[in-house]
mmCIF file of C-alpha atoms in Angstrom:
data_model
loop_
_atom_site.group_PDB
_atom_site.id
_atom_site.type_symbol
_atom_site.label_atom_id
_atom_site.label_comp_id
_atom_site.label_asym_id
_atom_site.label_seq_id
_atom_site.Cartn_x
_atom_site.Cartn_y
_atom_site.Cartn_z
ATOM 1 C CA GLN A 576 0.220 0.239 -0.514
ATOM 2 C CA VAL A 577 0.889 3.784 -0.718
ATOM 3 C CA GLN A 578 -0.346 6.594 1.434
ATOM 4 C CA LEU A 579 0.126 10.039 0.200
ATOM 5 C CA VAL A 580 -0.044 13.573 1.533
ATOM 6 C CA GLU A 581 -0.031 16.808 0.050
ATOM 7 C CA SER A 582 1.022 20.132 1.171
ATOM 8 C CA GLY A 583 2.216 23.703 -0.678
ATOM 9 C CA GLY A 584 -1.092 24.470 -1.409
ATOM 10 C CA GLY A 585 -1.761 28.184 -0.069
ATOM 11 C CA LEU A 586 -3.372 31.648 -1.563
ATOM 12 C CA VAL A 587 -1.156 33.556 -4.475
ATOM 13 C CA GLN A 588 -1.760 35.751 -6.877
ATOM 14 C CA PRO A 589 -2.095 35.720 -10.892
ATOM 15 C CA GLY A 590 1.223 34.857 -12.235
ATOM 16 C CA GLY A 591 2.558 34.050 -9.097
ATOM 17 C CA SER A 592 4.575 30.264 -8.330
ATOM 18 C CA LEU A 593 3.807 27.314 -6.196
ATOM 19 C CA ARG A 594 5.502 24.208 -5.476
ATOM 20 C CA LEU A 595 3.134 21.758 -4.399
ATOM 21 C CA SER A 596 5.175 17.951 -2.256
ATOM 22 C CA CYS A 597 3.376 14.880 -1.864
ATOM 23 C CA SER A 598 4.935 12.918 0.792
ATOM 24 C CA ALA A 599 4.391 9.046 0.328
ATOM 25 C CA SER A 600 4.618 6.230 2.802
ATOM 26 C CA GLY A 601 4.984 2.519 1.753
ATOM 27 C CA ARG A 602 7.316 0.085 0.893
ATOM 28 C CA ALA A 603 6.192 0.117 -2.782
ATOM 29 C CA PHE A 604 6.009 3.700 -3.816
ATOM 30 C CA GLY A 605 9.193 2.707 -6.394
ATOM 31 C CA GLN A 606 6.917 0.912 -8.013
ATOM 32 C CA TYR A 607 4.401 3.638 -9.119
ATOM 33 C CA ALA A 608 3.397 6.155 -11.501
ATOM 34 C CA MET A 609 2.916 9.079 -9.602
ATOM 35 C CA ALA A 610 0.339 11.779 -10.535
ATOM 36 C CA TRP A 611 -1.690 15.595 -9.474
ATOM 37 C CA PHE A 612 -5.107 16.077 -10.476
ATOM 38 C CA ARG A 613 -6.933 18.978 -9.838
ATOM 39 C CA GLN A 614 -10.969 19.695 -9.476
ATOM 40 C CA ALA A 615 -12.755 23.102 -8.749
ATOM 41 C CA PRO A 616 -16.016 23.412 -7.053
ATOM 42 C CA GLY A 617 -19.098 22.381 -9.576
ATOM 43 C CA LYS A 618 -16.050 20.689 -11.968
ATOM 44 C CA GLU A 619 -15.003 17.014 -12.587
ATOM 45 C CA ARG A 620 -11.091 16.261 -11.091
ATOM 46 C CA GLU A 621 -9.018 16.215 -14.025
ATOM 47 C CA PHE A 622 -5.720 14.956 -15.224
ATOM 48 C CA VAL A 623 -3.081 17.831 -14.313
ATOM 49 C CA SER A 624 0.461 15.671 -14.750
ATOM 50 C CA ARG A 625 2.079 11.977 -14.343
ATOM 51 C CA VAL A 626 5.057 10.688 -13.981
ATOM 52 C CA THR A 627 6.440 7.212 -14.224
ATOM 53 C CA TRP A 628 8.024 5.608 -11.724
ATOM 54 C CA SER A 629 11.767 5.658 -12.703
ATOM 55 C CA GLY A 630 11.280 9.831 -13.521
ATOM 56 C CA ASN A 631 11.418 9.266 -17.468
ATOM 57 C CA SER A 632 8.588 9.619 -18.841
ATOM 58 C CA THR A 633 6.615 13.348 -17.784
ATOM 59 C CA TYR A 634 2.979 13.857 -19.157
ATOM 60 C CA TYR A 635 0.885 16.859 -18.627
ATOM 61 C CA ALA A 636 -2.579 18.264 -19.897
ATOM 62 C CA ASP A 637 -2.626 20.837 -22.758
ATOM 63 C CA PHE A 638 -3.353 23.740 -20.155
ATOM 64 C CA ALA A 639 0.279 22.147 -17.730
ATOM 65 C CA LYS A 640 2.497 22.674 -20.647
ATOM 66 C CA GLY A 641 4.894 25.271 -20.146
ATOM 67 C CA ARG A 642 4.532 26.247 -17.386
ATOM 68 C CA PHE A 643 3.612 23.121 -14.385
ATOM 69 C CA THR A 644 6.100 20.688 -13.952
ATOM 70 C CA ILE A 645 5.920 17.368 -12.095
ATOM 71 C CA SER A 646 9.016 15.609 -10.366
ATOM 72 C CA ARG A 647 9.707 12.657 -8.006
ATOM 73 C CA ASP A 648 12.759 11.613 -5.743
ATOM 74 C CA ASN A 649 12.226 7.777 -5.395
ATOM 75 C CA ALA A 650 15.153 7.911 -2.383
ATOM 76 C CA LYS A 651 13.259 10.983 -0.761
ATOM 77 C CA LYS A 652 9.378 9.459 -1.993
ATOM 78 C CA MET A 653 8.590 12.559 -2.744
ATOM 79 C CA VAL A 654 6.967 14.038 -5.693
ATOM 80 C CA TYR A 655 6.311 17.332 -7.012
ATOM 81 C CA LEU A 656 4.707 19.914 -8.893
ATOM 82 C CA GLN A 657 6.300 23.067 -9.681
ATOM 83 C CA MET A 658 3.556 25.779 -10.963
ATOM 84 C CA ASN A 659 4.433 29.048 -12.332
ATOM 85 C CA SER A 660 2.219 31.501 -14.115
ATOM 86 C CA LEU A 661 -0.431 30.912 -11.992
ATOM 87 C CA LYS A 662 -4.046 31.856 -13.192
ATOM 88 C CA ALA A 663 -7.172 32.095 -11.531
ATOM 89 C CA GLU A 664 -9.021 29.540 -13.198
ATOM 90 C CA ASP A 665 -6.118 27.170 -11.861
ATOM 91 C CA SER A 666 -8.135 27.334 -8.461
ATOM 92 C CA ALA A 667 -8.676 23.949 -7.232
ATOM 93 C CA VAL A 668 -8.151 21.116 -4.896
ATOM 94 C CA TYR A 669 -4.987 19.037 -5.944
ATOM 95 C CA TYR A 670 -4.116 15.700 -5.395
ATOM 96 C CA CYS A 671 -1.784 13.989 -5.441
ATOM 97 C CA ALA A 672 -2.209 9.787 -6.433
ATOM 98 C CA ALA A 673 -0.672 6.905 -7.131
ATOM 99 C CA SER A 674 -1.221 4.030 -9.817
ATOM 100 C CA LEU A 675 0.385 1.017 -11.346
ATOM 101 C CA PRO A 676 2.211 1.215 -14.785
ATOM 102 C CA THR A 677 -0.608 1.330 -17.174
ATOM 103 C CA ARG A 678 -1.158 2.683 -21.093
ATOM 104 C CA VAL A 679 -0.872 6.076 -21.954
ATOM 105 C CA ALA A 680 -4.362 6.548 -23.254
ATOM 106 C CA LEU A 681 -5.261 5.333 -19.446
ATOM 107 C CA ILE A 682 -3.477 7.999 -17.075
ATOM 108 C CA TYR A 683 -6.187 10.410 -17.524
ATOM 109 C CA ASP A 684 -8.868 8.168 -16.439
ATOM 110 C CA ALA A 685 -8.776 8.737 -12.354
ATOM 111 C CA HIS A 686 -10.201 5.933 -12.366
ATOM 112 C CA ARG A 687 -6.650 4.123 -12.962
ATOM 113 C CA TYR A 688 -5.473 4.871 -9.818
ATOM 114 C CA GLU A 689 -5.303 3.001 -6.927
ATOM 115 C CA TYR A 690 -3.856 5.684 -4.176
ATOM 116 C CA TRP A 691 -4.767 9.172 -3.075
ATOM 117 C CA GLY A 692 -3.993 12.207 -0.713
ATOM 118 C CA GLN A 693 -6.474 14.348 0.989
ATOM 119 C CA GLY A 694 -5.665 17.141 -1.205
ATOM 120 C CA THR A 695 -4.502 20.842 -0.730
ATOM 121 C CA GLN A 696 -6.289 24.299 -1.418
ATOM 122 C CA VAL A 697 -4.465 26.098 -3.977
ATOM 123 C CA THR A 698 -5.994 29.662 -4.436
ATOM 124 C CA VAL A 699 -5.143 32.203 -7.385
ATOM 125 C CA SER A 700 -6.882 35.888 -6.162
ATOM 126 C CA SER A 701 -5.164 39.317 -6.055
#
């Protein structure tokens, strides 16, 4: 099993940056691909980014490309999401999630992820 705890959310002005962290526990962490999803009020949970277990491959939603960067440190059992040039529409609860390797076509589906954190709120507002 894998337990996930997010941190790093908060209030930031438009154009600002935040770095989200996800701390994992459990022996199997290195076997799992890790991802970030987000959910705004009244909207469905949506894929943000994913990194493979090795860290060699990353995937991004179109809105995240060029602004967000996902990374992981397997030795520390940590996953990060660096978010730059934040916009008001980025405001949401951000969740860290873990899944075993799967086909690329399926990585955007939240149901494919076995473990989830409790989420961290990101608010982008002036």
